[in-house]
Short mmCIF file of C-alpha atoms and ligand atoms in Angstrom, two decimals:
data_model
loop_
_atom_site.label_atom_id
_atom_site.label_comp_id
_atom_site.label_asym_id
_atom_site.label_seq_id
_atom_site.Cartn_x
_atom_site.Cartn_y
_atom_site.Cartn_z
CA UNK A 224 127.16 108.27 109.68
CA UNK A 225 125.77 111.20 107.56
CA UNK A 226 123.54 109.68 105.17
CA UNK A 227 120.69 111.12 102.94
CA UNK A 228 117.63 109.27 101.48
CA UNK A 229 115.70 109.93 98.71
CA UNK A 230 112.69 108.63 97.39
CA UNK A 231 112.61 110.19 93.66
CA UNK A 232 108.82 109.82 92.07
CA UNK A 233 107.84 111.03 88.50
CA UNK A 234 107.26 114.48 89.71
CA UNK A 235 108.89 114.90 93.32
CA UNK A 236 111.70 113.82 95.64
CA UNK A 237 111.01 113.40 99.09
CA UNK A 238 114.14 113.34 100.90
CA UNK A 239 115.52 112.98 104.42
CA UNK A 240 119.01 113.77 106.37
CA UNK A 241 120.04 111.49 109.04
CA UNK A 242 123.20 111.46 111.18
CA UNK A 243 122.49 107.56 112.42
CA UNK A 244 125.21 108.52 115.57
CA UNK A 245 122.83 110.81 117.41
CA UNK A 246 122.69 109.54 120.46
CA UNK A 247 119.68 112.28 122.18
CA UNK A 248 116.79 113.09 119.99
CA UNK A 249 116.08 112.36 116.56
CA UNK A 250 118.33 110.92 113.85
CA UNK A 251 116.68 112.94 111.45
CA UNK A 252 118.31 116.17 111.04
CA UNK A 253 116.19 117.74 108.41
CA UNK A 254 113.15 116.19 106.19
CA UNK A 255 111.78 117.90 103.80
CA UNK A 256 110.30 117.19 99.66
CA UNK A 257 110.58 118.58 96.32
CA UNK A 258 107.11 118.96 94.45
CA UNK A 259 106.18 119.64 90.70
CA UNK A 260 109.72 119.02 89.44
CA UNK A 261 109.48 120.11 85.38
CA UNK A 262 106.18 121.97 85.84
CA UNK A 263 105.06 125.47 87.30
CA UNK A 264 104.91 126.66 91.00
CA UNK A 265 107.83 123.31 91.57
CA UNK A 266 108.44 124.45 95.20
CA UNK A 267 110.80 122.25 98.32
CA UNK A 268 109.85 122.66 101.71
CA UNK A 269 111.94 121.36 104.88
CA UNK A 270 111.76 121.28 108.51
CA UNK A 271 114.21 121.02 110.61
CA UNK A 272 115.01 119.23 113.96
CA UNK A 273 114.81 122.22 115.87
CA UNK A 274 111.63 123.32 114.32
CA UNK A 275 112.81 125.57 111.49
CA UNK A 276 110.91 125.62 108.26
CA UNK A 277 111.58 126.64 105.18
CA UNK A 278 109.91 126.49 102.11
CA UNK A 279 111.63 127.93 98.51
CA UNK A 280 109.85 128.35 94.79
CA UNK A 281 111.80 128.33 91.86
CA UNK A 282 112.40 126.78 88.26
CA UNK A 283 113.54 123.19 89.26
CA UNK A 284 113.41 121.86 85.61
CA UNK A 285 114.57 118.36 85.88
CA UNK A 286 115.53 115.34 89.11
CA UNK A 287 119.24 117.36 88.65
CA UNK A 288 118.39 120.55 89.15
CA UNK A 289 115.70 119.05 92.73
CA UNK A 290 118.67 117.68 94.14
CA UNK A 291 120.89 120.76 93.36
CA UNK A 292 118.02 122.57 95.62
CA UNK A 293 118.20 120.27 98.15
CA UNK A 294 121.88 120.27 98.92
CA UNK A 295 122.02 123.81 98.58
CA UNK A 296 119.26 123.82 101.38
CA UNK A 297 121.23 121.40 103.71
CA UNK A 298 124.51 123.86 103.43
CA UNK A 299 122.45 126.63 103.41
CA UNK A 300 123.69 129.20 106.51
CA UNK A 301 119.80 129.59 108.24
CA UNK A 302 118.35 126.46 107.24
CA UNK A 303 121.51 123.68 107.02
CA UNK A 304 122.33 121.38 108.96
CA UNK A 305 125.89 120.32 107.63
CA UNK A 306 128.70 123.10 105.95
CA UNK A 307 130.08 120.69 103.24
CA UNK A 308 129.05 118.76 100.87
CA UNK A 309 131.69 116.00 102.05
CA UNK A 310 130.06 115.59 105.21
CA UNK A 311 127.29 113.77 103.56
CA UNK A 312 128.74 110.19 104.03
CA UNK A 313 126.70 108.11 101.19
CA UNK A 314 123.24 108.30 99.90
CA UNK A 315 120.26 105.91 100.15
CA UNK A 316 117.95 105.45 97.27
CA UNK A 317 114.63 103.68 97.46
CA UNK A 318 114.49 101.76 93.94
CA UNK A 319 110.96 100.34 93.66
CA UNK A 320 111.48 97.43 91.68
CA UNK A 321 114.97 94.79 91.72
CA UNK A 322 112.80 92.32 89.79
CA UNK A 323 114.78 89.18 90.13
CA UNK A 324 118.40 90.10 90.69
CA UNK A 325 118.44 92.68 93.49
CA UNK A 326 117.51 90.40 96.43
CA UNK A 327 118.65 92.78 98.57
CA UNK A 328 120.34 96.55 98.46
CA UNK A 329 122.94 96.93 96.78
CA UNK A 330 126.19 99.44 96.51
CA UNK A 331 125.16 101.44 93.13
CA UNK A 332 127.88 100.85 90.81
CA UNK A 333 127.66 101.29 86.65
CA UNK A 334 127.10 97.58 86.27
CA UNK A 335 123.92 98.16 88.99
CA UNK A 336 122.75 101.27 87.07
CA UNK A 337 123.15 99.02 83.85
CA UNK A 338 120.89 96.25 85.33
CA UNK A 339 118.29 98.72 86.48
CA UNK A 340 118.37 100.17 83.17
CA UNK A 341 117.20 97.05 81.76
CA UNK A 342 114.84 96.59 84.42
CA UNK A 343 113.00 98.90 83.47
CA UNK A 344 110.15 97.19 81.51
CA UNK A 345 109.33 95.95 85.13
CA UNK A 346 108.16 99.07 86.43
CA UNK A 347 107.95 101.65 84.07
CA UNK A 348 106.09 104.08 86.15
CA UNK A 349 108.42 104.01 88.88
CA UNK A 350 111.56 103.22 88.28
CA UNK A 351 112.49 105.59 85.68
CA UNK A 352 111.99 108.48 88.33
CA UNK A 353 114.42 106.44 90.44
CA UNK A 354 116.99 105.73 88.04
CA UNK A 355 116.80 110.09 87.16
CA UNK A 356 117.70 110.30 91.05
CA UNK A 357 120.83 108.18 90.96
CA UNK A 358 122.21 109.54 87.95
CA UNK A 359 121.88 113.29 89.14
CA UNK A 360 123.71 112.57 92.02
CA UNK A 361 126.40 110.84 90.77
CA UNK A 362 127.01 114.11 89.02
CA UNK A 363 126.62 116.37 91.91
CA UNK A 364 128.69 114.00 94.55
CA UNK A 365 130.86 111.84 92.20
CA UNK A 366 133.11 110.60 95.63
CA UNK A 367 129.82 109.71 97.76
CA UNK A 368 128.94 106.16 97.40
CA UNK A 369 125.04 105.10 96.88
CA UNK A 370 122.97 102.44 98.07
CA UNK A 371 119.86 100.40 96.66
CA UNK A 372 117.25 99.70 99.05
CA UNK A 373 114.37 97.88 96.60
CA UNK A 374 110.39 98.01 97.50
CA UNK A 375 110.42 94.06 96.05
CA UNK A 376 113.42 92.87 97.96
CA UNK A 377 111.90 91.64 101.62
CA UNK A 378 109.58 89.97 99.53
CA UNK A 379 112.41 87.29 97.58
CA UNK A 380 111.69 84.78 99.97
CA UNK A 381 107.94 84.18 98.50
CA UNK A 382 107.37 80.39 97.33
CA UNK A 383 107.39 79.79 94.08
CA UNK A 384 103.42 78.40 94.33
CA UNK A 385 102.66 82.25 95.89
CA UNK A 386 104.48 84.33 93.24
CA UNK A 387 103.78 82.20 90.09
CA UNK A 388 100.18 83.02 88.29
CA UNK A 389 98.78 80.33 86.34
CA UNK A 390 100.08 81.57 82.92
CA UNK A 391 101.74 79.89 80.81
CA UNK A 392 105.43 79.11 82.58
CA UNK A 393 107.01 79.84 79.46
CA UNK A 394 105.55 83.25 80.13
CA UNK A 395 107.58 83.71 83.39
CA UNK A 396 111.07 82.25 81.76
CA UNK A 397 110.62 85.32 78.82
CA UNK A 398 109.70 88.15 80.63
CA UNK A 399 110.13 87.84 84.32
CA UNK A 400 106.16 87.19 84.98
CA UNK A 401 105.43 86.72 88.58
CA UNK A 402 104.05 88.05 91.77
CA UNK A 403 107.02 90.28 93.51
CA UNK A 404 105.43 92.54 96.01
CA UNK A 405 106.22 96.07 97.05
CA UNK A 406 106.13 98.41 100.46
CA UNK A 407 108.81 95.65 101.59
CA UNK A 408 110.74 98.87 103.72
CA UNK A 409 107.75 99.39 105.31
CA UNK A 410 106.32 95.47 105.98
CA UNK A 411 109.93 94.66 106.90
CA UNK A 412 110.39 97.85 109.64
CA UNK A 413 106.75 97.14 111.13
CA UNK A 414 107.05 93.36 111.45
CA UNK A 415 110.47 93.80 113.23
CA UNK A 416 109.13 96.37 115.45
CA UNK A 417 105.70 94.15 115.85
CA UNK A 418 108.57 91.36 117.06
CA UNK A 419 110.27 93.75 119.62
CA UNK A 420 106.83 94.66 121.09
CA UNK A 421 105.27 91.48 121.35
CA UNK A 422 108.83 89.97 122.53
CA UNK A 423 108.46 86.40 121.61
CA UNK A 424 110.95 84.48 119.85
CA UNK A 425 111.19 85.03 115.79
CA UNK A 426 109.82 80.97 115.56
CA UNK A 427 106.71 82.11 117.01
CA UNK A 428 105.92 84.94 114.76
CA UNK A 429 103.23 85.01 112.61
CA UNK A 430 102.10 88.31 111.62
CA UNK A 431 99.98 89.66 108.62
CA UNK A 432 101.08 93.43 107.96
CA UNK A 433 98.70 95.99 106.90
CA UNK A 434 100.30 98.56 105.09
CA UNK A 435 97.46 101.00 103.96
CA UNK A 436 97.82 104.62 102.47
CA UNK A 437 97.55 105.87 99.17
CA UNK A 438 99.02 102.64 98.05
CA UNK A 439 98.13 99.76 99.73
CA UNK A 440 99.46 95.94 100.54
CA UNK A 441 99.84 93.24 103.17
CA UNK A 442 102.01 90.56 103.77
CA UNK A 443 101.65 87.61 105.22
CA UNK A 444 105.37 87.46 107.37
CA UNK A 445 106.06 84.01 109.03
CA UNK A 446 109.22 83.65 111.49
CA UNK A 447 110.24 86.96 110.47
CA UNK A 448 110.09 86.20 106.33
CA UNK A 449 107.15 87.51 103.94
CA UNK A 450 105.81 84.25 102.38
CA UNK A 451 102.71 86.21 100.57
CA UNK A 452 101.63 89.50 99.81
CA UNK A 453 98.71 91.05 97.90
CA UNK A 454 100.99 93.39 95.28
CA UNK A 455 102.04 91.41 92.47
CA UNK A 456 103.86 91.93 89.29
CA UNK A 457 103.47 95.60 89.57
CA UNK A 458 101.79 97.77 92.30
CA UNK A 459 98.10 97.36 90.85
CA UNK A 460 97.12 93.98 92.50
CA UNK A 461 95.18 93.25 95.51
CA UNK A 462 93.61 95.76 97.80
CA UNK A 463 91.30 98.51 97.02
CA UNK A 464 93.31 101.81 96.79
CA UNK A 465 93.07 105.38 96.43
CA UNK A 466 92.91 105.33 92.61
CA UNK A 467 93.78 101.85 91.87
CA UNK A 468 91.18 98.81 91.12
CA UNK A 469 93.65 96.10 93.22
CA UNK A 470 92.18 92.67 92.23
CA UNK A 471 90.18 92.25 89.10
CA UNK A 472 89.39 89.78 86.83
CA UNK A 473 91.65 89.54 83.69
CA UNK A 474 88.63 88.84 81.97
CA UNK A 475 86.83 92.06 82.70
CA UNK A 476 89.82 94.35 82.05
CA UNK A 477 89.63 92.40 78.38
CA UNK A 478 85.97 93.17 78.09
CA UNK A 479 86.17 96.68 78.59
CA UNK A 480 88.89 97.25 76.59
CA UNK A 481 86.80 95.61 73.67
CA UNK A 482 83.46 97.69 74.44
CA UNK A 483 85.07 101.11 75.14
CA UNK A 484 87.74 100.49 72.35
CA UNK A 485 90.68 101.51 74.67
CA UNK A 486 93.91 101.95 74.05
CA UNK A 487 97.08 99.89 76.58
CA UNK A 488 97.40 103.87 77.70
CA UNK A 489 94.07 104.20 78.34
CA UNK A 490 93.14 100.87 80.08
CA UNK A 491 96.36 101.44 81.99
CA UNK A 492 95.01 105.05 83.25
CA UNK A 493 91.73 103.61 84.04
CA UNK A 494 93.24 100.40 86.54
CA UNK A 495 95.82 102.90 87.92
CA UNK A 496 94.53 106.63 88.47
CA UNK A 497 90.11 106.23 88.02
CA UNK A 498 89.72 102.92 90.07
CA UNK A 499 89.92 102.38 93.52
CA UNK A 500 88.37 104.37 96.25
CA UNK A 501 87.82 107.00 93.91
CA UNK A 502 86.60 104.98 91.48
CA UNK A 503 83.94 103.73 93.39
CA UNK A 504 83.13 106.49 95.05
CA UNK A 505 82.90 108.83 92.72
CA UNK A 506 84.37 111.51 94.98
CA UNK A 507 87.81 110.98 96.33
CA UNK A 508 90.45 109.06 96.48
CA UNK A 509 91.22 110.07 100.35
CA UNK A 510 89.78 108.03 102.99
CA UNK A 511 89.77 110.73 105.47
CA UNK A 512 86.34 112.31 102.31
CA UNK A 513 85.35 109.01 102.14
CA UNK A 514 84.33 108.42 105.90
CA UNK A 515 83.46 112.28 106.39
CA UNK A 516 80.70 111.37 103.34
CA UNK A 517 80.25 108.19 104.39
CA UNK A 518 79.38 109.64 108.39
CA UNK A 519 77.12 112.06 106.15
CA UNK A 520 75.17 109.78 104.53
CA UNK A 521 76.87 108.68 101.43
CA UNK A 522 75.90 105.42 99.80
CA UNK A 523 78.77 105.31 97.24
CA UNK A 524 81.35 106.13 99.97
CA UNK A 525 80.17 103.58 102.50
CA UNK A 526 80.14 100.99 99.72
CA UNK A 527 83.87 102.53 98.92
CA UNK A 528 84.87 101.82 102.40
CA UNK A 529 83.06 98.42 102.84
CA UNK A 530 84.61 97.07 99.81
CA UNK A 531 88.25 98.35 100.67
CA UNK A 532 87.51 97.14 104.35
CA UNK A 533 86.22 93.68 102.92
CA UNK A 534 89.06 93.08 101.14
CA UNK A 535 91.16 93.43 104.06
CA UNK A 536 89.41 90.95 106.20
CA UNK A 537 89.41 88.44 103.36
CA UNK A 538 93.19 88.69 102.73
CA UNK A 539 93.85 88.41 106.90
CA UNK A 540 91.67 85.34 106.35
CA UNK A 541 93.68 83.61 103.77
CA UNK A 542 96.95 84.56 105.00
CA UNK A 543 96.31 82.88 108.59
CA UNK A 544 95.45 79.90 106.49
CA UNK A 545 98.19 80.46 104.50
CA UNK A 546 100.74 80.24 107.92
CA UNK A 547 98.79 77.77 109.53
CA UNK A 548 98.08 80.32 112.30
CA UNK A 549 98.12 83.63 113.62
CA UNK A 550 100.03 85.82 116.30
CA UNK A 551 99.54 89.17 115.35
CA UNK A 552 98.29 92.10 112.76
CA UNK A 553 100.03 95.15 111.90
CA UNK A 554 98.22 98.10 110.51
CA UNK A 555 100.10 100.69 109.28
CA UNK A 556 100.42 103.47 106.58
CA UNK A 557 98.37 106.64 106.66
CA UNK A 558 95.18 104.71 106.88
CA UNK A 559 96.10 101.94 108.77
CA UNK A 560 97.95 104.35 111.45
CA UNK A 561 95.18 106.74 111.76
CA UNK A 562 91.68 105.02 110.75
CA UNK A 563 89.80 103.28 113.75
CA UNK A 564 87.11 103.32 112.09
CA UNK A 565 89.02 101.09 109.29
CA UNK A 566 90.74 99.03 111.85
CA UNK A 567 87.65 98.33 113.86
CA UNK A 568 85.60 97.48 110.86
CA UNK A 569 88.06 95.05 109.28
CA UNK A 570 88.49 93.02 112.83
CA UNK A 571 84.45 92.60 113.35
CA UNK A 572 83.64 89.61 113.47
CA UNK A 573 87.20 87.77 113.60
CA UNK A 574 87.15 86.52 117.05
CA UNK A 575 86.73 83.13 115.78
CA UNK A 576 90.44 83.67 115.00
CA UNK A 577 91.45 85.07 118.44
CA UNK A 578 91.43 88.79 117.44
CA UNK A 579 89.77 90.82 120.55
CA UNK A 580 89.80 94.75 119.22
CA UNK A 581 89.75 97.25 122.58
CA UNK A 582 88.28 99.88 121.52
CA UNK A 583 88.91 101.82 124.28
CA UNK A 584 92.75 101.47 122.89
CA UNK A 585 91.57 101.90 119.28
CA UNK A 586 89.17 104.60 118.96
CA UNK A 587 91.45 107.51 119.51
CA UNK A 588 91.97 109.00 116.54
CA UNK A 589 96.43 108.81 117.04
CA UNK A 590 98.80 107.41 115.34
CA UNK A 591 100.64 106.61 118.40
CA UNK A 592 102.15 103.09 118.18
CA UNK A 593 100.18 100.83 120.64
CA UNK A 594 98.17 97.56 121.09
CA UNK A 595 94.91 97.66 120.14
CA UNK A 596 93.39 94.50 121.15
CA UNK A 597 92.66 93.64 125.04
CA UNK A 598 94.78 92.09 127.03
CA UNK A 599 93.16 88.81 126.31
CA UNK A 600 93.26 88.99 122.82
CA UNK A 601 94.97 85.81 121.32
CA UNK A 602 96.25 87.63 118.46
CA UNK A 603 97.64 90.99 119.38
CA UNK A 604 96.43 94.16 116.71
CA UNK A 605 98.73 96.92 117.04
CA UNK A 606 99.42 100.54 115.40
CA UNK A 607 102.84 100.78 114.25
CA UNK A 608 103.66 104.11 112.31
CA UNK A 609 105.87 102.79 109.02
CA UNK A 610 109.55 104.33 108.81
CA UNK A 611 110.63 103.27 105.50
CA UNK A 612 113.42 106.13 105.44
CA UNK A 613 114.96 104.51 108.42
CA UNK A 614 115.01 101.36 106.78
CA UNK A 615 117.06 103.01 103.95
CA UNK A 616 119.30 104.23 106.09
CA UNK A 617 120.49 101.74 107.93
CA UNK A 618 120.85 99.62 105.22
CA UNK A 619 122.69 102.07 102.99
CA UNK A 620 124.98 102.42 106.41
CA UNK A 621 124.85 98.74 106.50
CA UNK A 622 126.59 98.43 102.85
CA UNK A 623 129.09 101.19 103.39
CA UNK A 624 130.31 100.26 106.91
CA UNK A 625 131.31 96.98 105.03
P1 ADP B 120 101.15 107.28 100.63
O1 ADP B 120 100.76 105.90 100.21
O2 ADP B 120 101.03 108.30 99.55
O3 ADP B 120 102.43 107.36 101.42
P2 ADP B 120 99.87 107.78 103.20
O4 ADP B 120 100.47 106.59 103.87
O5 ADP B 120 100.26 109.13 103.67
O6 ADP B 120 99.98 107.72 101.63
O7 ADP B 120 98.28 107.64 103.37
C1 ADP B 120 97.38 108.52 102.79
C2 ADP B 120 95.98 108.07 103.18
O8 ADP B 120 95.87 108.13 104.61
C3 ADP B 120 94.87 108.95 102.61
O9 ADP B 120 93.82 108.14 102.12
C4 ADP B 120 94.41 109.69 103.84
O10 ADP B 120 93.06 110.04 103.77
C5 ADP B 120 94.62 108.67 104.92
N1 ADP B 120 94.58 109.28 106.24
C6 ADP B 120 95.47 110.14 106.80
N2 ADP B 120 95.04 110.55 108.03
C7 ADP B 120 93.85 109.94 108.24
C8 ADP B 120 92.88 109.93 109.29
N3 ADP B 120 93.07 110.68 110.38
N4 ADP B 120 91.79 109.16 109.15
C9 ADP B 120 91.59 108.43 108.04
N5 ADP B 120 92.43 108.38 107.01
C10 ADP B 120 93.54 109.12 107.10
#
């Protein structure tokens, strides 16, 4: 099946073209992402299977007008890789939040587009850009159907006593307050691959998954389910990120809003885009800065990294508690794929747990996927590069095929 998948953020689309039959080579036939949709210099740039890239400026005003640019690129004569717009069999969307009712993905249908609507409270940084997406391309390929895949849904089967907070319940009943968790593409695709490589039986499967980039979460996944994870009601909570604080007492967030007199905007801008690594720091929100300071000398960048590496270790601690046990960790994510140094620094001093870090295995600087503990090592580390577009997909193949 033909099937493309977009991911549509406030500002971009990234987008990929799959033909999920290819038996030699990639399934990917072209990748490729808009950037600066609605502003100056908005620009897409693919690559395709065979190598070709391509990159084209223009006035892309709106999410409409982005997709226009990337069909037009996929039937494009020297840079396609289909000649009608038919061929395209359906489309996968990532949605980042399904709150309560999307469980799973879904077939978009009006009464799905209605729900999201309304969802929208629930993520109003991120969904909006999703829901522009959807809509544009029902326009453009009215006959094509569309899938759902949701960020929150591998995360539905969290206990209640892991994704209430202790508000008031009454709280949770009005407006949907709870913990839901996001990245679930990527800690779902990583802890089935984990599975395959470690090849025990699904029963004997507990894994905490590190998904670190930009954004960043973990889940704790027992017998192949996520029973905790550190996102909660939105993606703010939990670990250090780029720009964003993670946990934080309520109580502080209050304070400063009182001293500095801020507004929700402004509190919101300061937790989301001047916390985190960057916050800290004080120079970027990239880890790759933060260890080149940090190798240079840095104090604010080491204490960046310790406190995003801390975090980590505490979380892999609870979550083994959590699952009574532990059989294996996952890092993932730009970060998680690529940073030894991360990796290595997060696992000292966890052998009481049965984690043995090779570093022999871990300190090249690849993204390979690949065990990075010793042969000995209890729990088994490994690198697993993410593949959320697969995920999508399959799934939106999944839902059509039935
Ligand atoms: P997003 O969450 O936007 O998808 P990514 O998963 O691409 O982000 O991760 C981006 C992060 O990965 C950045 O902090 C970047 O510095 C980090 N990163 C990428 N390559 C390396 C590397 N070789 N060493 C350390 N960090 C890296």
């Amino acid at each position: 099946m033909k099937i493309l998948t977009l991911n549509c953020g406030s500002s971009s689309i990234k987008y990929q073209f799959f033909d999920t039959h290819r038996e030699e080579g990639d399934k990917v036939l072209a990748k490729g992402a808009v950037e600066r949709i609605g502003m100056k210099g908005a620009i897409l740039a693919q690559s395709r299977y065979d190598g070709d890239k391509v990159k084209v400026a223009g006035e892309i005003v709106d999410h409409g007008a982005a997709i226009e640019y990337i069909l037009a690129i996929l039937l494009s004569a020297n840079h396609g890789v289909i000649k009608d717009r038919g061929e395209i069999d359906a489309v996968g969307h990532r949605v980042v939040h399904g709150g309560e009712v999307f469980t799973g993905s879904v077939l978009i249908d009006q009464d799905v587009l209605s729900v999201l609507n309304d969802n929208i409270d629930l993520a109003p940084l991120h969904n909006p850009a999703n829901i522009k997406g959807i809509v544009a391309c029902q326009k453009l390929m009215k006959e094509t159907p569309m899938v759902g895949v949701f960020d929150t849904a591998f995360h539905h089967t969290l206990p209640d006593y892991a994704y209430l907070y202790g508000l008031p319940y009454v709280l949770y009943k009005r407006y949907f307050i709870r913990r839901y968790g996001f990245h679930g593409s990527s800690h779902y695709f990583v802890s089935q691959r984990a599975q395959e490589l470690m090849g025990k039986p699904l029963e004997e499967m507990k894994l905490i998954t590190c998904h670190l980039g930009n954004g960043s979460s973990m889940a704790a996944v027992d017998c192949g389910k996520s029973v905790d994870t550190t996102m909660g009601f939105t993606p703010l909570e939990g670990l250090l990120m780029g720009t964003r604080s993670g946990d934080v007492d309520a109580g502080a967030v209050l304070h400063i809003m009182g001293r500095e007199e801020l507004s929700l905007g402004e509190v919101n801008t300061l937790l989301n885009k001047h916390s985190g690594l960057m916050g800290i720091s004080g120079i970027s929100s990239d880890m790759r800065e933060i260890e080149e300071e940090m190798e240079g000398g840095n104090e604010r960048a080491k204490l960046a990294f310790n406190i995003f590496t801390y975090r980590i270790k505490k979380y892999i601690g609870s979550y083994a508690a959590a699952m009574g046990g532990l059989d294996g960790i996952v890092f993932t994510g730009g970060i998680g794929e690529n940073s030894n140094l991360v990796r290595r620094e997060v696992l000292k001093g966890l052998d009481f747990l049965g984690v043995d870090l090779d570093s022999t295995k871990n300190d090249p600087r690849s993204s390979e996927e690949r065990f990075v503990s010793g042969d000995d090592s209890r729990v088994k580390v490994m690198v697993i590069p993410t593949n959320e577009e697969l995920v999508i997909a399959l799934e939106t193949e999944r839902l059509v095929a039935n």
